[in-house]
Amino acid sequence: INDFIVESEEIIESLDQKILSLEKDSSSDILNQIFRGFHTIKGTSGFLGFQKVSNLTHSSENVLNMLRKGELSVSSEIVDLLLEALDILRFLISSIKEEGQESSPENLSNVLERLKQYLPVARKEEKRVETERKTEEKQAGISPEPKEEKAEPKEQPKAEEKKEEKVEDKKAEKA
């Protein structure tokens, strides 16, 4: 557990500066570094049974993954939320260090909910972009790609027909 605490404290310190720099530089390199930091803490905390740390880092990681994929854009709101998550993470790691267990910060559930709210937003945004694309294609006279038609399943011959075929085949063999 001591190694986990030391490693987590180091990661948290580096994440603090990287998250602050996100509004100026949201390059994939910075996003990947932040993602990996949360991912590392998540994996070890889950293994050690620190569920609050694991849940918080997992939810943060989901938002960061959406930023990496371009499903969300970096905004001051997201940066502030990630910093709040990092503050709670710092508090949780400190409580593990001092008390040997996770304490329950008051704002943990609030931050978790706010992080999770970004998931459906990205899906709605994806649908909106798809709808806009289809509208633009329609206006430009581009027809959508035809859907493949499913082949009708062939009817299986009935048992009686199969018997008749066998009898005819035997007659042909004898002739």
PDB file of C-alpha atoms in Angstrom:
ATOM      1  CA  ILE A   1       0.000   0.000   0.000  1.00  0.00           C
ATOM      2  CA  ASN A   2       2.886   2.383   0.721  1.00  0.00           C
ATOM      3  CA  ASP A   3       4.170   2.034  -2.857  1.00  0.00           C
ATOM      4  CA  PHE A   4       0.669   2.789  -4.149  1.00  0.00           C
ATOM      5  CA  ILE A   5       0.466   5.922  -1.977  1.00  0.00           C
ATOM      6  CA  VAL A   6       3.893   7.212  -3.051  1.00  0.00           C
ATOM      7  CA  GLU A   7       3.216   6.517  -6.736  1.00  0.00           C
ATOM      8  CA  SER A   8      -0.261   8.083  -6.555  1.00  0.00           C
ATOM      9  CA  GLU A   9       1.054  11.229  -4.868  1.00  0.00           C
ATOM     10  CA  GLU A  10       3.695  11.617  -7.596  1.00  0.00           C
ATOM     11  CA  ILE A  11       1.133  11.091 -10.347  1.00  0.00           C
ATOM     12  CA  ILE A  12      -1.300  13.551  -8.758  1.00  0.00           C
ATOM     13  CA  GLU A  13       1.390  16.250  -8.595  1.00  0.00           C
ATOM     14  CA  SER A  14       2.239  15.838 -12.274  1.00  0.00           C
ATOM     15  CA  LEU A  15      -1.445  15.684 -13.256  1.00  0.00           C
ATOM     16  CA  ASP A  16      -2.161  18.971 -11.502  1.00  0.00           C
ATOM     17  CA  GLN A  17       0.089  20.924 -13.874  1.00  0.00           C
ATOM     18  CA  LYS A  18      -0.941  18.956 -16.948  1.00  0.00           C
ATOM     19  CA  ILE A  19      -4.662  19.499 -16.334  1.00  0.00           C
ATOM     20  CA  LEU A  20      -4.056  23.223 -15.756  1.00  0.00           C
ATOM     21  CA  SER A  21      -2.259  23.413 -19.110  1.00  0.00           C
ATOM     22  CA  LEU A  22      -5.102  21.669 -20.983  1.00  0.00           C
ATOM     23  CA  GLU A  23      -6.931  24.869 -21.952  1.00  0.00           C
ATOM     24  CA  LYS A  24      -3.787  26.169 -23.679  1.00  0.00           C
ATOM     25  CA  ASP A  25      -2.553  22.856 -25.042  1.00  0.00           C
ATOM     26  CA  SER A  26      -5.044  20.042 -25.528  1.00  0.00           C
ATOM     27  CA  SER A  27      -2.722  18.018 -27.738  1.00  0.00           C
ATOM     28  CA  SER A  28      -3.120  14.278 -27.847  1.00  0.00           C
ATOM     29  CA  ASP A  29       0.217  13.930 -26.032  1.00  0.00           C
ATOM     30  CA  ILE A  30      -1.002  15.905 -22.983  1.00  0.00           C
ATOM     31  CA  LEU A  31      -4.383  14.140 -23.000  1.00  0.00           C
ATOM     32  CA  ASN A  32      -2.667  10.747 -23.198  1.00  0.00           C
ATOM     33  CA  GLN A  33      -0.365  11.600 -20.295  1.00  0.00           C
ATOM     34  CA  ILE A  34      -3.293  12.684 -18.116  1.00  0.00           C
ATOM     35  CA  PHE A  35      -5.301   9.631 -19.142  1.00  0.00           C
ATOM     36  CA  ARG A  36      -2.404   7.293 -18.282  1.00  0.00           C
ATOM     37  CA  GLY A  37      -2.015   8.904 -14.854  1.00  0.00           C
ATOM     38  CA  PHE A  38      -5.662   8.310 -13.955  1.00  0.00           C
ATOM     39  CA  HIS A  39      -5.499   4.849 -15.532  1.00  0.00           C
ATOM     40  CA  THR A  40      -2.484   3.812 -13.440  1.00  0.00           C
ATOM     41  CA  ILE A  41      -4.094   4.904 -10.178  1.00  0.00           C
ATOM     42  CA  LYS A  42      -7.371   3.240 -11.182  1.00  0.00           C
ATOM     43  CA  GLY A  43      -5.762  -0.116 -11.836  1.00  0.00           C
ATOM     44  CA  THR A  44      -3.812  -0.289  -8.614  1.00  0.00           C
ATOM     45  CA  SER A  45      -6.624   1.093  -6.456  1.00  0.00           C
ATOM     46  CA  GLY A  46      -9.023  -1.481  -7.854  1.00  0.00           C
ATOM     47  CA  PHE A  47      -6.541  -4.257  -7.123  1.00  0.00           C
ATOM     48  CA  LEU A  48      -6.105  -2.990  -3.541  1.00  0.00           C
ATOM     49  CA  GLY A  49      -9.868  -2.632  -3.022  1.00  0.00           C
ATOM     50  CA  PHE A  50     -10.048   1.171  -2.781  1.00  0.00           C
ATOM     51  CA  GLN A  51     -13.430   1.464  -4.486  1.00  0.00           C
ATOM     52  CA  LYS A  52     -13.896   5.241  -4.158  1.00  0.00           C
ATOM     53  CA  VAL A  53     -10.505   5.943  -5.717  1.00  0.00           C
ATOM     54  CA  SER A  54     -11.231   3.394  -8.434  1.00  0.00           C
ATOM     55  CA  ASN A  55     -14.676   4.844  -9.231  1.00  0.00           C
ATOM     56  CA  LEU A  56     -13.386   8.410  -9.329  1.00  0.00           C
ATOM     57  CA  THR A  57     -10.407   7.611 -11.550  1.00  0.00           C
ATOM     58  CA  HIS A  58     -12.563   5.449 -13.827  1.00  0.00           C
ATOM     59  CA  SER A  59     -15.120   8.221 -14.358  1.00  0.00           C
ATOM     60  CA  SER A  60     -12.343  10.756 -14.965  1.00  0.00           C
ATOM     61  CA  GLU A  61     -10.697   8.352 -17.366  1.00  0.00           C
ATOM     62  CA  ASN A  62     -13.961   8.008 -19.350  1.00  0.00           C
ATOM     63  CA  VAL A  63     -14.179  11.781 -19.873  1.00  0.00           C
ATOM     64  CA  LEU A  64     -10.493  11.931 -20.799  1.00  0.00           C
ATOM     65  CA  ASN A  65     -10.942   9.102 -23.285  1.00  0.00           C
ATOM     66  CA  MET A  66     -13.767  11.025 -24.942  1.00  0.00           C
ATOM     67  CA  LEU A  67     -11.501  14.082 -25.150  1.00  0.00           C
ATOM     68  CA  ARG A  68      -8.758  11.928 -26.707  1.00  0.00           C
ATOM     69  CA  LYS A  69     -11.179  10.574 -29.315  1.00  0.00           C
ATOM     70  CA  GLY A  70     -12.495  14.047 -30.131  1.00  0.00           C
ATOM     71  CA  GLU A  71     -15.989  13.166 -28.883  1.00  0.00           C
ATOM     72  CA  LEU A  72     -15.745  16.092 -26.473  1.00  0.00           C
ATOM     73  CA  SER A  73     -13.827  19.337 -26.698  1.00  0.00           C
ATOM     74  CA  VAL A  74     -11.705  20.721 -23.899  1.00  0.00           C
ATOM     75  CA  SER A  75     -13.534  23.489 -22.086  1.00  0.00           C
ATOM     76  CA  SER A  76     -12.927  25.440 -18.892  1.00  0.00           C
ATOM     77  CA  GLU A  77     -15.860  23.527 -17.368  1.00  0.00           C
ATOM     78  CA  ILE A  78     -14.221  20.161 -18.057  1.00  0.00           C
ATOM     79  CA  VAL A  79     -10.820  21.383 -16.845  1.00  0.00           C
ATOM     80  CA  ASP A  80     -12.394  22.649 -13.603  1.00  0.00           C
ATOM     81  CA  LEU A  81     -14.199  19.341 -13.123  1.00  0.00           C
ATOM     82  CA  LEU A  82     -11.015  17.334 -13.686  1.00  0.00           C
ATOM     83  CA  LEU A  83      -9.221  19.548 -11.167  1.00  0.00           C
ATOM     84  CA  GLU A  84     -12.025  18.943  -8.662  1.00  0.00           C
ATOM     85  CA  ALA A  85     -11.722  15.215  -9.266  1.00  0.00           C
ATOM     86  CA  LEU A  86      -7.966  15.480  -8.746  1.00  0.00           C
ATOM     87  CA  ASP A  87      -8.488  17.357  -5.445  1.00  0.00           C
ATOM     88  CA  ILE A  88     -10.821  14.616  -4.212  1.00  0.00           C
ATOM     89  CA  LEU A  89      -8.334  11.997  -5.366  1.00  0.00           C
ATOM     90  CA  ARG A  90      -5.598  13.784  -3.430  1.00  0.00           C
ATOM     91  CA  PHE A  91      -7.858  13.802  -0.350  1.00  0.00           C
ATOM     92  CA  LEU A  92      -8.672  10.086  -0.716  1.00  0.00           C
ATOM     93  CA  ILE A  93      -5.001   9.119  -1.099  1.00  0.00           C
ATOM     94  CA  SER A  94      -4.171  11.260   1.942  1.00  0.00           C
ATOM     95  CA  SER A  95      -6.860   9.524   4.009  1.00  0.00           C
ATOM     96  CA  ILE A  96      -5.504   6.117   2.957  1.00  0.00           C
ATOM     97  CA  LYS A  97      -2.026   7.266   3.968  1.00  0.00           C
ATOM     98  CA  GLU A  98      -3.127   8.622   7.355  1.00  0.00           C
ATOM     99  CA  GLU A  99      -5.973   6.276   8.321  1.00  0.00           C
ATOM    100  CA  GLY A 100      -5.306   3.196   6.214  1.00  0.00           C
ATOM    101  CA  GLN A 101      -8.691   3.532   4.520  1.00  0.00           C
ATOM    102  CA  GLU A 102     -10.668   5.798   2.226  1.00  0.00           C
ATOM    103  CA  SER A 103     -12.724   8.472   3.891  1.00  0.00           C
ATOM    104  CA  SER A 104     -15.909   9.867   2.362  1.00  0.00           C
ATOM    105  CA  PRO A 105     -15.507  13.386   1.002  1.00  0.00           C
ATOM    106  CA  GLU A 106     -18.814  15.246   0.796  1.00  0.00           C
ATOM    107  CA  ASN A 107     -18.455  16.239  -2.845  1.00  0.00           C
ATOM    108  CA  LEU A 108     -17.407  12.820  -4.207  1.00  0.00           C
ATOM    109  CA  SER A 109     -20.867  11.759  -5.390  1.00  0.00           C
ATOM    110  CA  ASN A 110     -21.489  15.208  -6.891  1.00  0.00           C
ATOM    111  CA  VAL A 111     -18.270  15.107  -8.917  1.00  0.00           C
ATOM    112  CA  LEU A 112     -18.919  11.506 -10.002  1.00  0.00           C
ATOM    113  CA  GLU A 113     -22.374  12.484 -11.268  1.00  0.00           C
ATOM    114  CA  ARG A 114     -21.011  15.501 -13.113  1.00  0.00           C
ATOM    115  CA  LEU A 115     -18.329  13.373 -14.762  1.00  0.00           C
ATOM    116  CA  LYS A 116     -20.913  10.782 -15.807  1.00  0.00           C
ATOM    117  CA  GLN A 117     -23.136  13.483 -17.299  1.00  0.00           C
ATOM    118  CA  TYR A 118     -20.641  13.902 -20.117  1.00  0.00           C
ATOM    119  CA  LEU A 119     -21.199  10.394 -21.400  1.00  0.00           C
ATOM    120  CA  PRO A 120     -24.712  10.915 -22.830  1.00  0.00           C
ATOM    121  CA  VAL A 121     -23.727  14.397 -24.026  1.00  0.00           C
ATOM    122  CA  ALA A 122     -21.145  12.855 -26.297  1.00  0.00           C
ATOM    123  CA  ARG A 123     -23.678  10.385 -27.663  1.00  0.00           C
ATOM    124  CA  LYS A 124     -26.168  13.195 -28.323  1.00  0.00           C
ATOM    125  CA  GLU A 125     -23.412  15.222 -29.996  1.00  0.00           C
ATOM    126  CA  GLU A 126     -22.485  12.222 -32.147  1.00  0.00           C
ATOM    127  CA  LYS A 127     -26.127  11.821 -33.252  1.00  0.00           C
ATOM    128  CA  ARG A 128     -26.380  15.554 -33.988  1.00  0.00           C
ATOM    129  CA  VAL A 129     -23.253  15.442 -36.176  1.00  0.00           C
ATOM    130  CA  GLU A 130     -24.571  12.351 -38.009  1.00  0.00           C
ATOM    131  CA  THR A 131     -27.922  14.063 -38.632  1.00  0.00           C
ATOM    132  CA  GLU A 132     -26.151  17.176 -39.953  1.00  0.00           C
ATOM    133  CA  ARG A 133     -24.018  15.015 -42.256  1.00  0.00           C
ATOM    134  CA  LYS A 134     -27.088  13.264 -43.667  1.00  0.00           C
ATOM    135  CA  THR A 135     -28.855  16.596 -44.187  1.00  0.00           C
ATOM    136  CA  GLU A 136     -25.829  18.021 -46.006  1.00  0.00           C
ATOM    137  CA  GLU A 137     -25.595  14.921 -48.186  1.00  0.00           C
ATOM    138  CA  LYS A 138     -29.282  15.139 -49.031  1.00  0.00           C
ATOM    139  CA  GLN A 139     -28.986  18.826 -49.931  1.00  0.00           C
ATOM    140  CA  ALA A 140     -25.927  18.102 -52.067  1.00  0.00           C
ATOM    141  CA  GLY A 141     -27.799  15.345 -53.870  1.00  0.00           C
ATOM    142  CA  ILE A 142     -25.633  12.581 -52.509  1.00  0.00           C
ATOM    143  CA  SER A 143     -27.668   9.483 -51.984  1.00  0.00           C
ATOM    144  CA  PRO A 144     -26.874   7.316 -48.996  1.00  0.00           C
ATOM    145  CA  GLU A 145     -25.170   4.031 -49.651  1.00  0.00           C
ATOM    146  CA  PRO A 146     -27.759   1.332 -50.369  1.00  0.00           C
ATOM    147  CA  LYS A 147     -28.318  -1.118 -47.582  1.00  0.00           C
ATOM    148  CA  GLU A 148     -27.561  -4.699 -48.390  1.00  0.00           C
ATOM    149  CA  GLU A 149     -30.696  -6.716 -48.773  1.00  0.00           C
ATOM    150  CA  LYS A 150     -30.835  -9.849 -46.743  1.00  0.00           C
ATOM    151  CA  ALA A 151     -31.230 -12.966 -48.814  1.00  0.00           C
ATOM    152  CA  GLU A 152     -34.468 -14.794 -48.243  1.00  0.00           C
ATOM    153  CA  PRO A 153     -33.843 -18.145 -46.583  1.00  0.00           C
ATOM    154  CA  LYS A 154     -34.522 -20.996 -48.972  1.00  0.00           C
ATOM    155  CA  GLU A 155     -37.371 -23.239 -48.046  1.00  0.00           C
ATOM    156  CA  GLN A 156     -36.198 -26.617 -46.926  1.00  0.00           C
ATOM    157  CA  PRO A 157     -37.745 -29.479 -48.876  1.00  0.00           C
ATOM    158  CA  LYS A 158     -40.312 -31.387 -46.928  1.00  0.00           C
ATOM    159  CA  ALA A 159     -39.520 -34.887 -45.722  1.00  0.00           C
ATOM    160  CA  GLU A 160     -41.848 -36.463 -48.334  1.00  0.00           C
ATOM    161  CA  GLU A 161     -40.137 -34.572 -51.167  1.00  0.00           C
ATOM    162  CA  LYS A 162     -36.731 -35.764 -49.909  1.00  0.00           C
ATOM    163  CA  LYS A 163     -37.951 -39.399 -49.979  1.00  0.00           C
ATOM    164  CA  GLU A 164     -39.244 -38.992 -53.536  1.00  0.00           C
ATOM    165  CA  GLU A 165     -35.896 -37.521 -54.635  1.00  0.00           C
ATOM    166  CA  LYS A 166     -34.021 -40.477 -53.118  1.00  0.00           C
ATOM    167  CA  VAL A 167     -36.316 -42.983 -54.857  1.00  0.00           C
ATOM    168  CA  GLU A 168     -35.810 -41.199 -58.186  1.00  0.00           C
ATOM    169  CA  ASP A 169     -32.030 -41.118 -57.635  1.00  0.00           C
ATOM    170  CA  LYS A 170     -31.995 -44.906 -56.977  1.00  0.00           C
ATOM    171  CA  LYS A 171     -34.074 -45.561 -60.101  1.00  0.00           C
ATOM    172  CA  ALA A 172     -31.658 -43.497 -62.161  1.00  0.00           C
ATOM    173  CA  GLU A 173     -28.671 -45.414 -60.731  1.00  0.00           C
ATOM    174  CA  LYS A 174     -30.229 -48.791 -61.724  1.00  0.00           C
ATOM    175  CA  ALA A 175     -30.974 -47.673 -65.271  1.00  0.00           C
TER     176      ALA A 175
END
